[in-house]
Amino acid sequence: MDQAPVWLRRRSTGVGRPAERSQEEVTAAAIELADLDGLVAVSMRGVAGRLGTGAASLYRYVSGRDDLLDLMIDEVAAGYELPPPTGPWLPGLVEVGRQARALMLRHPWLPELVLTRPVIGPHGVDLLEHVLALLADHPAAPARKLEAFAVMNATTAAFALNELGAAERPAHGAGDAVRAARPARAAGRPDAYLAHAMAAGGHPHLTAALAGMTPTAVNSGDRFESVLADVLTGLLGPA
């Protein structure tokens, strides 16, 4: 099997009738399926069913599920707005993180893949180039700048997973109704136990840390940008 990234492989022309689909259509169908029913629903058979074709026909465009996942990750990265850098590096990087968080909340399957399946395709290369352009005048070594990119992605994915209530996801996707109900269900249970632990005593440091904070604030994304700025500043130095 060709181990080159999917974007560098020559697409199979197959035999018989001309191809009726495109790799872009296959990718879009996989994303729609994941948005609706989660990553568990993304399979060659599932995507083919959404396209109204047979699973065997997809092998003209991808070699298997791994290709689908790689293409999905990169296609979502097309959603970034990447204007030429015009100001200080830190606000620019935080803006990239803000956009990343928005994309991850829009596609709840994405944070898991960002953390477990690092892949860079054409749109990902554009994003990395933008981040390095923001840091062009920064004195940090190139390796440290690349580390900052990776840490920014991981931090953003962790925040998004927390907001999405990843631990509360059902094993199998159940469509929009389940996804709509998930945030309310996920938000209550961990916070309720925090309140119980504080009331029971015996955790003075935790009680002091959470004093004056509402339970919702502990798990919300309200502080995302300030935390990300702190992480990046700690890694790269003051802005």
mmCIF file of N, CA, C and O in Angstrom, residues 64-130:
data_model
loop_
_atom_site.group_PDB
_atom_site.id
_atom_site.type_symbol
_atom_site.label_atom_id
_atom_site.label_comp_id
_atom_site.label_asym_id
_atom_site.label_seq_id
_atom_site.Cartn_x
_atom_site.Cartn_y
_atom_site.Cartn_z
ATOM 1 N N GLY A 64 -9.110 4.128 2.315
ATOM 2 C CA GLY A 64 -9.770 3.591 3.493
ATOM 3 C C GLY A 64 -10.167 4.692 4.455
ATOM 4 O O GLY A 64 -10.063 5.886 4.165
ATOM 5 N N ARG A 65 -10.597 4.298 5.641
ATOM 6 C CA ARG A 65 -11.092 5.245 6.636
ATOM 7 C C ARG A 65 -10.020 6.230 7.081
ATOM 8 O O ARG A 65 -10.312 7.399 7.358
ATOM 9 N N ASP A 66 -8.776 5.775 7.169
ATOM 10 C CA ASP A 66 -7.709 6.684 7.591
ATOM 11 C C ASP A 66 -7.612 7.878 6.652
ATOM 12 O O ASP A 66 -7.416 9.019 7.096
ATOM 13 N N ASP A 67 -7.735 7.624 5.367
ATOM 14 C CA ASP A 67 -7.723 8.741 4.416
ATOM 15 C C ASP A 67 -8.890 9.684 4.664
ATOM 16 O O ASP A 67 -8.748 10.905 4.578
ATOM 17 N N LEU A 68 -10.058 9.113 4.930
ATOM 18 C CA LEU A 68 -11.229 9.949 5.197
ATOM 19 C C LEU A 68 -10.961 10.899 6.363
ATOM 20 O O LEU A 68 -11.254 12.093 6.295
ATOM 21 N N LEU A 69 -10.403 10.360 7.451
ATOM 22 C CA LEU A 69 -10.150 11.181 8.635
ATOM 23 C C LEU A 69 -9.138 12.282 8.331
ATOM 24 O O LEU A 69 -9.312 13.436 8.755
ATOM 25 N N ASP A 70 -8.078 11.941 7.604
ATOM 26 C CA ASP A 70 -7.078 12.946 7.252
ATOM 27 C C ASP A 70 -7.705 14.063 6.403
ATOM 28 O O ASP A 70 -7.451 15.252 6.631
ATOM 29 N N LEU A 71 -8.495 13.671 5.437
ATOM 30 C CA LEU A 71 -9.136 14.663 4.564
ATOM 31 C C LEU A 71 -10.120 15.533 5.347
ATOM 32 O O LEU A 71 -10.222 16.742 5.099
ATOM 33 N N MET A 72 -10.826 14.949 6.284
ATOM 34 C CA MET A 72 -11.783 15.710 7.099
ATOM 35 C C MET A 72 -11.066 16.773 7.924
ATOM 36 O O MET A 72 -11.491 17.935 7.981
ATOM 37 N N ILE A 73 -9.986 16.368 8.587
ATOM 38 C CA ILE A 73 -9.242 17.319 9.426
ATOM 39 C C ILE A 73 -8.767 18.499 8.587
ATOM 40 O O ILE A 73 -8.925 19.660 8.975
ATOM 41 N N ASP A 74 -8.193 18.209 7.444
ATOM 42 C CA ASP A 74 -7.631 19.282 6.634
ATOM 43 C C ASP A 74 -8.722 20.151 6.021
ATOM 44 O O ASP A 74 -8.554 21.376 5.913
ATOM 45 N N GLU A 75 -9.834 19.552 5.620
ATOM 46 C CA GLU A 75 -10.898 20.342 5.002
ATOM 47 C C GLU A 75 -11.478 21.347 5.985
ATOM 48 O O GLU A 75 -11.781 22.489 5.613
ATOM 49 N N VAL A 76 -11.635 20.970 7.242
ATOM 50 C CA VAL A 76 -12.138 21.909 8.241
ATOM 51 C C VAL A 76 -11.185 23.083 8.395
ATOM 52 O O VAL A 76 -11.610 24.219 8.625
ATOM 53 N N ALA A 77 -9.881 22.834 8.238
ATOM 54 C CA ALA A 77 -8.892 23.913 8.349
ATOM 55 C C ALA A 77 -9.054 24.959 7.258
ATOM 56 O O ALA A 77 -8.495 26.057 7.368
ATOM 57 N N ALA A 78 -9.821 24.656 6.224
ATOM 58 C CA ALA A 78 -10.108 25.665 5.203
ATOM 59 C C ALA A 78 -10.987 26.774 5.751
ATOM 60 O O ALA A 78 -11.113 27.838 5.124
ATOM 61 N N GLY A 79 -11.583 26.562 6.925
ATOM 62 C CA GLY A 79 -12.481 27.550 7.506
ATOM 63 C C GLY A 79 -11.797 28.696 8.226
ATOM 64 O O GLY A 79 -12.467 29.641 8.662
ATOM 65 N N TYR A 80 -10.469 28.657 8.354
ATOM 66 C CA TYR A 80 -9.763 29.763 8.996
ATOM 67 C C TYR A 80 -9.717 30.984 8.073
ATOM 68 O O TYR A 80 -9.605 30.847 6.849
ATOM 69 N N GLU A 81 -9.796 32.142 8.674
ATOM 70 C CA GLU A 81 -9.497 33.389 7.968
ATOM 71 C C GLU A 81 -8.093 33.804 8.370
ATOM 72 O O GLU A 81 -7.818 34.004 9.557
ATOM 73 N N LEU A 82 -7.211 33.927 7.386
ATOM 74 C CA LEU A 82 -5.795 34.143 7.658
ATOM 75 C C LEU A 82 -5.296 35.394 6.945
ATOM 76 O O LEU A 82 -4.570 35.312 5.947
ATOM 77 N N PRO A 83 -5.649 36.567 7.449
ATOM 78 C CA PRO A 83 -5.175 37.805 6.813
ATOM 79 C C PRO A 83 -3.686 37.994 7.064
ATOM 80 O O PRO A 83 -3.120 37.427 7.998
ATOM 81 N N PRO A 84 -3.015 38.788 6.246
ATOM 82 C CA PRO A 84 -1.591 39.055 6.474
ATOM 83 C C PRO A 84 -1.363 39.655 7.862
ATOM 84 O O PRO A 84 -2.150 40.493 8.316
ATOM 85 N N PRO A 85 -0.321 39.215 8.562
ATOM 86 C CA PRO A 85 -0.038 39.754 9.903
ATOM 87 C C PRO A 85 0.185 41.258 9.857
ATOM 88 O O PRO A 85 0.895 41.765 8.989
ATOM 89 N N THR A 86 -0.431 41.968 10.801
ATOM 90 C CA THR A 86 -0.286 43.427 10.839
ATOM 91 C C THR A 86 0.024 43.962 12.229
ATOM 92 O O THR A 86 0.203 45.166 12.386
ATOM 93 N N GLY A 87 0.068 43.118 13.232
ATOM 94 C CA GLY A 87 0.257 43.624 14.585
ATOM 95 C C GLY A 87 1.105 42.690 15.422
ATOM 96 O O GLY A 87 1.805 41.815 14.896
ATOM 97 N N PRO A 88 1.052 42.833 16.751
ATOM 98 C CA PRO A 88 1.850 41.993 17.654
ATOM 99 C C PRO A 88 1.491 40.513 17.496
ATOM 100 O O PRO A 88 0.361 40.159 17.145
ATOM 101 N N TRP A 89 2.450 39.674 17.799
ATOM 102 C CA TRP A 89 2.267 38.241 17.578
ATOM 103 C C TRP A 89 1.240 37.614 18.496
ATOM 104 O O TRP A 89 0.485 36.720 18.075
ATOM 105 N N LEU A 90 1.168 38.044 19.773
ATOM 106 C CA LEU A 90 0.302 37.353 20.723
ATOM 107 C C LEU A 90 -1.180 37.499 20.379
ATOM 108 O O LEU A 90 -1.898 36.488 20.324
ATOM 109 N N PRO A 91 -1.688 38.702 20.114
ATOM 110 C CA PRO A 91 -3.099 38.788 19.704
ATOM 111 C C PRO A 91 -3.379 38.001 18.425
ATOM 112 O O PRO A 91 -4.460 37.428 18.273
ATOM 113 N N GLY A 92 -2.401 37.966 17.536
ATOM 114 C CA GLY A 92 -2.587 37.202 16.306
ATOM 115 C C GLY A 92 -2.735 35.715 16.576
ATOM 116 O O GLY A 92 -3.606 35.051 15.998
ATOM 117 N N LEU A 93 -1.897 35.175 17.456
ATOM 118 C CA LEU A 93 -1.997 33.757 17.783
ATOM 119 C C LEU A 93 -3.274 33.455 18.551
ATOM 120 O O LEU A 93 -3.916 32.412 18.328
ATOM 121 N N VAL A 94 -3.661 34.331 19.452
ATOM 122 C CA VAL A 94 -4.907 34.122 20.197
ATOM 123 C C VAL A 94 -6.101 34.132 19.246
ATOM 124 O O VAL A 94 -7.045 33.361 19.413
ATOM 125 N N GLU A 95 -6.055 34.970 18.223
ATOM 126 C CA GLU A 95 -7.128 34.979 17.233
ATOM 127 C C GLU A 95 -7.178 33.657 16.472
ATOM 128 O O GLU A 95 -8.266 33.134 16.199
ATOM 129 N N VAL A 96 -6.030 33.091 16.149
ATOM 130 C CA VAL A 96 -6.010 31.773 15.518
ATOM 131 C C VAL A 96 -6.645 30.746 16.452
ATOM 132 O O VAL A 96 -7.455 29.904 16.026
ATOM 133 N N GLY A 97 -6.295 30.811 17.734
ATOM 134 C CA GLY A 97 -6.886 29.896 18.699
ATOM 135 C C GLY A 97 -8.381 30.086 18.829
ATOM 136 O O GLY A 97 -9.134 29.112 18.958
ATOM 137 N N ARG A 98 -8.831 31.327 18.784
ATOM 138 C CA ARG A 98 -10.274 31.599 18.868
ATOM 139 C C ARG A 98 -10.999 30.956 17.696
ATOM 140 O O ARG A 98 -12.059 30.333 17.864
ATOM 141 N N GLN A 99 -10.435 31.093 16.507
ATOM 142 C CA GLN A 99 -11.051 30.476 15.343
ATOM 143 C C GLN A 99 -11.021 28.954 15.440
ATOM 144 O O GLN A 99 -11.993 28.278 15.058
ATOM 145 N N ALA A 100 -9.909 28.418 15.955
ATOM 146 C CA ALA A 100 -9.806 26.969 16.105
ATOM 147 C C ALA A 100 -10.872 26.447 17.055
ATOM 148 O O ALA A 100 -11.525 25.425 16.782
ATOM 149 N N ARG A 101 -11.066 27.134 18.160
ATOM 150 C CA ARG A 101 -12.095 26.716 19.119
ATOM 151 C C ARG A 101 -13.474 26.744 18.489
ATOM 152 O O ARG A 101 -14.288 25.836 18.684
ATOM 153 N N ALA A 102 -13.765 27.793 17.729
ATOM 154 C CA ALA A 102 -15.064 27.882 17.069
ATOM 155 C C ALA A 102 -15.276 26.717 16.103
ATOM 156 O O ALA A 102 -16.369 26.129 16.042
ATOM 157 N N LEU A 103 -14.235 26.357 15.346
ATOM 158 C CA LEU A 103 -14.346 25.239 14.417
ATOM 159 C C LEU A 103 -14.552 23.924 15.164
ATOM 160 O O LEU A 103 -15.329 23.059 14.731
ATOM 161 N N MET A 104 -13.865 23.764 16.290
ATOM 162 C CA MET A 104 -13.995 22.533 17.052
ATOM 163 C C MET A 104 -15.367 22.403 17.689
ATOM 164 O O MET A 104 -15.928 21.302 17.789
ATOM 165 N N LEU A 105 -15.940 23.509 18.134
ATOM 166 C CA LEU A 105 -17.287 23.453 18.699
ATOM 167 C C LEU A 105 -18.326 23.208 17.610
ATOM 168 O O LEU A 105 -19.376 22.610 17.866
ATOM 169 N N ARG A 106 -18.037 23.671 16.397
ATOM 170 C CA ARG A 106 -18.945 23.445 15.273
ATOM 171 C C ARG A 106 -18.884 21.995 14.808
ATOM 172 O O ARG A 106 -19.864 21.454 14.303
ATOM 173 N N HIS A 107 -17.702 21.388 14.955
ATOM 174 C CA HIS A 107 -17.500 19.990 14.545
ATOM 175 C C HIS A 107 -17.029 19.215 15.776
ATOM 176 O O HIS A 107 -15.813 19.074 15.996
ATOM 177 N N PRO A 108 -17.940 18.690 16.590
ATOM 178 C CA PRO A 108 -17.559 18.115 17.889
ATOM 179 C C PRO A 108 -16.603 16.936 17.813
ATOM 180 O O PRO A 108 -16.001 16.566 18.825
ATOM 181 N N TRP A 109 -16.435 16.340 16.660
ATOM 182 C CA TRP A 109 -15.512 15.215 16.488
ATOM 183 C C TRP A 109 -14.068 15.684 16.305
ATOM 184 O O TRP A 109 -13.129 14.892 16.435
ATOM 185 N N LEU A 110 -13.879 16.961 16.001
ATOM 186 C CA LEU A 110 -12.553 17.449 15.623
ATOM 187 C C LEU A 110 -11.543 17.477 16.770
ATOM 188 O O LEU A 110 -10.380 17.095 16.561
ATOM 189 N N PRO A 111 -11.902 17.936 17.981
ATOM 190 C CA PRO A 111 -10.874 17.993 19.037
ATOM 191 C C PRO A 111 -10.188 16.661 19.302
ATOM 192 O O PRO A 111 -8.975 16.610 19.496
ATOM 193 N N GLU A 112 -10.958 15.585 19.284
ATOM 194 C CA GLU A 112 -10.367 14.264 19.521
ATOM 195 C C GLU A 112 -9.317 13.938 18.464
ATOM 196 O O GLU A 112 -8.233 13.418 18.778
ATOM 197 N N LEU A 113 -9.611 14.256 17.220
ATOM 198 C CA LEU A 113 -8.650 13.965 16.154
ATOM 199 C C LEU A 113 -7.431 14.869 16.246
ATOM 200 O O LEU A 113 -6.310 14.436 15.942
ATOM 201 N N VAL A 114 -7.620 16.123 16.636
ATOM 202 C CA VAL A 114 -6.487 17.033 16.787
ATOM 203 C C VAL A 114 -5.512 16.497 17.835
ATOM 204 O O VAL A 114 -4.285 16.593 17.671
ATOM 205 N N LEU A 115 -6.046 15.922 18.902
ATOM 206 C CA LEU A 115 -5.197 15.419 19.984
ATOM 207 C C LEU A 115 -4.576 14.059 19.673
ATOM 208 O O LEU A 115 -3.494 13.743 20.178
ATOM 209 N N THR A 116 -5.249 13.259 18.879
ATOM 210 C CA THR A 116 -4.797 11.881 18.695
ATOM 211 C C THR A 116 -4.298 11.572 17.293
ATOM 212 O O THR A 116 -3.696 10.515 17.073
ATOM 213 N N ARG A 117 -4.523 12.483 16.347
ATOM 214 C CA ARG A 117 -4.180 12.176 14.961
ATOM 215 C C ARG A 117 -3.544 13.399 14.303
ATOM 216 O O ARG A 117 -4.164 14.044 13.462
ATOM 217 N N PRO A 118 -2.336 13.752 14.686
ATOM 218 C CA PRO A 118 -1.710 14.926 14.074
ATOM 219 C C PRO A 118 -1.470 14.712 12.595
ATOM 220 O O PRO A 118 -0.820 13.741 12.195
ATOM 221 N N VAL A 119 -2.027 15.567 11.787
ATOM 222 C CA VAL A 119 -1.861 15.461 10.339
ATOM 223 C C VAL A 119 -1.895 16.869 9.766
ATOM 224 O O VAL A 119 -2.620 17.738 10.265
ATOM 225 N N ILE A 120 -1.088 17.103 8.757
ATOM 226 C CA ILE A 120 -1.075 18.405 8.093
ATOM 227 C C ILE A 120 -1.191 18.188 6.603
ATOM 228 O O ILE A 120 -0.364 17.513 5.992
ATOM 229 N N GLY A 121 -2.250 18.742 6.036
ATOM 230 C CA GLY A 121 -2.459 18.707 4.598
ATOM 231 C C GLY A 121 -2.332 20.111 4.032
ATOM 232 O O GLY A 121 -1.782 21.013 4.681
ATOM 233 N N PRO A 122 -2.864 20.353 2.846
ATOM 234 C CA PRO A 122 -2.703 21.664 2.203
ATOM 235 C C PRO A 122 -3.218 22.831 3.031
ATOM 236 O O PRO A 122 -2.532 23.852 3.159
ATOM 237 N N HIS A 123 -4.408 22.707 3.613
ATOM 238 C CA HIS A 123 -4.940 23.811 4.410
ATOM 239 C C HIS A 123 -4.188 23.941 5.733
ATOM 240 O O HIS A 123 -3.997 25.059 6.243
ATOM 241 N N GLY A 124 -3.756 22.813 6.288
ATOM 242 C CA GLY A 124 -2.959 22.856 7.506
ATOM 243 C C GLY A 124 -1.619 23.524 7.292
ATOM 244 O O GLY A 124 -1.119 24.244 8.170
ATOM 245 N N VAL A 125 -1.016 23.313 6.125
ATOM 246 C CA VAL A 125 0.244 23.982 5.796
ATOM 247 C C VAL A 125 0.022 25.495 5.729
ATOM 248 O O VAL A 125 0.862 26.280 6.208
ATOM 249 N N ASP A 126 -1.096 25.922 5.149
ATOM 250 C CA ASP A 126 -1.396 27.357 5.103
ATOM 251 C C ASP A 126 -1.538 27.934 6.506
ATOM 252 O O ASP A 126 -1.074 29.048 6.787
ATOM 253 N N LEU A 127 -2.182 27.176 7.394
ATOM 254 C CA LEU A 127 -2.346 27.633 8.774
ATOM 255 C C LEU A 127 -0.998 27.738 9.471
ATOM 256 O O LEU A 127 -0.712 28.742 10.151
ATOM 257 N N LEU A 128 -0.160 26.727 9.325
ATOM 258 C CA LEU A 128 1.162 26.757 9.952
ATOM 259 C C LEU A 128 1.999 27.903 9.409
ATOM 260 O O LEU A 128 2.699 28.587 10.160
ATOM 261 N N GLU A 129 1.925 28.140 8.116
ATOM 262 C CA GLU A 129 2.651 29.271 7.526
ATOM 263 C C GLU A 129 2.186 30.587 8.126
ATOM 264 O O GLU A 129 2.996 31.482 8.408
ATOM 265 N N HIS A 130 0.890 30.718 8.349
ATOM 266 C CA HIS A 130 0.346 31.944 8.942
ATOM 267 C C HIS A 130 0.874 32.135 10.368
ATOM 268 O O HIS A 130 1.271 33.251 10.745
#
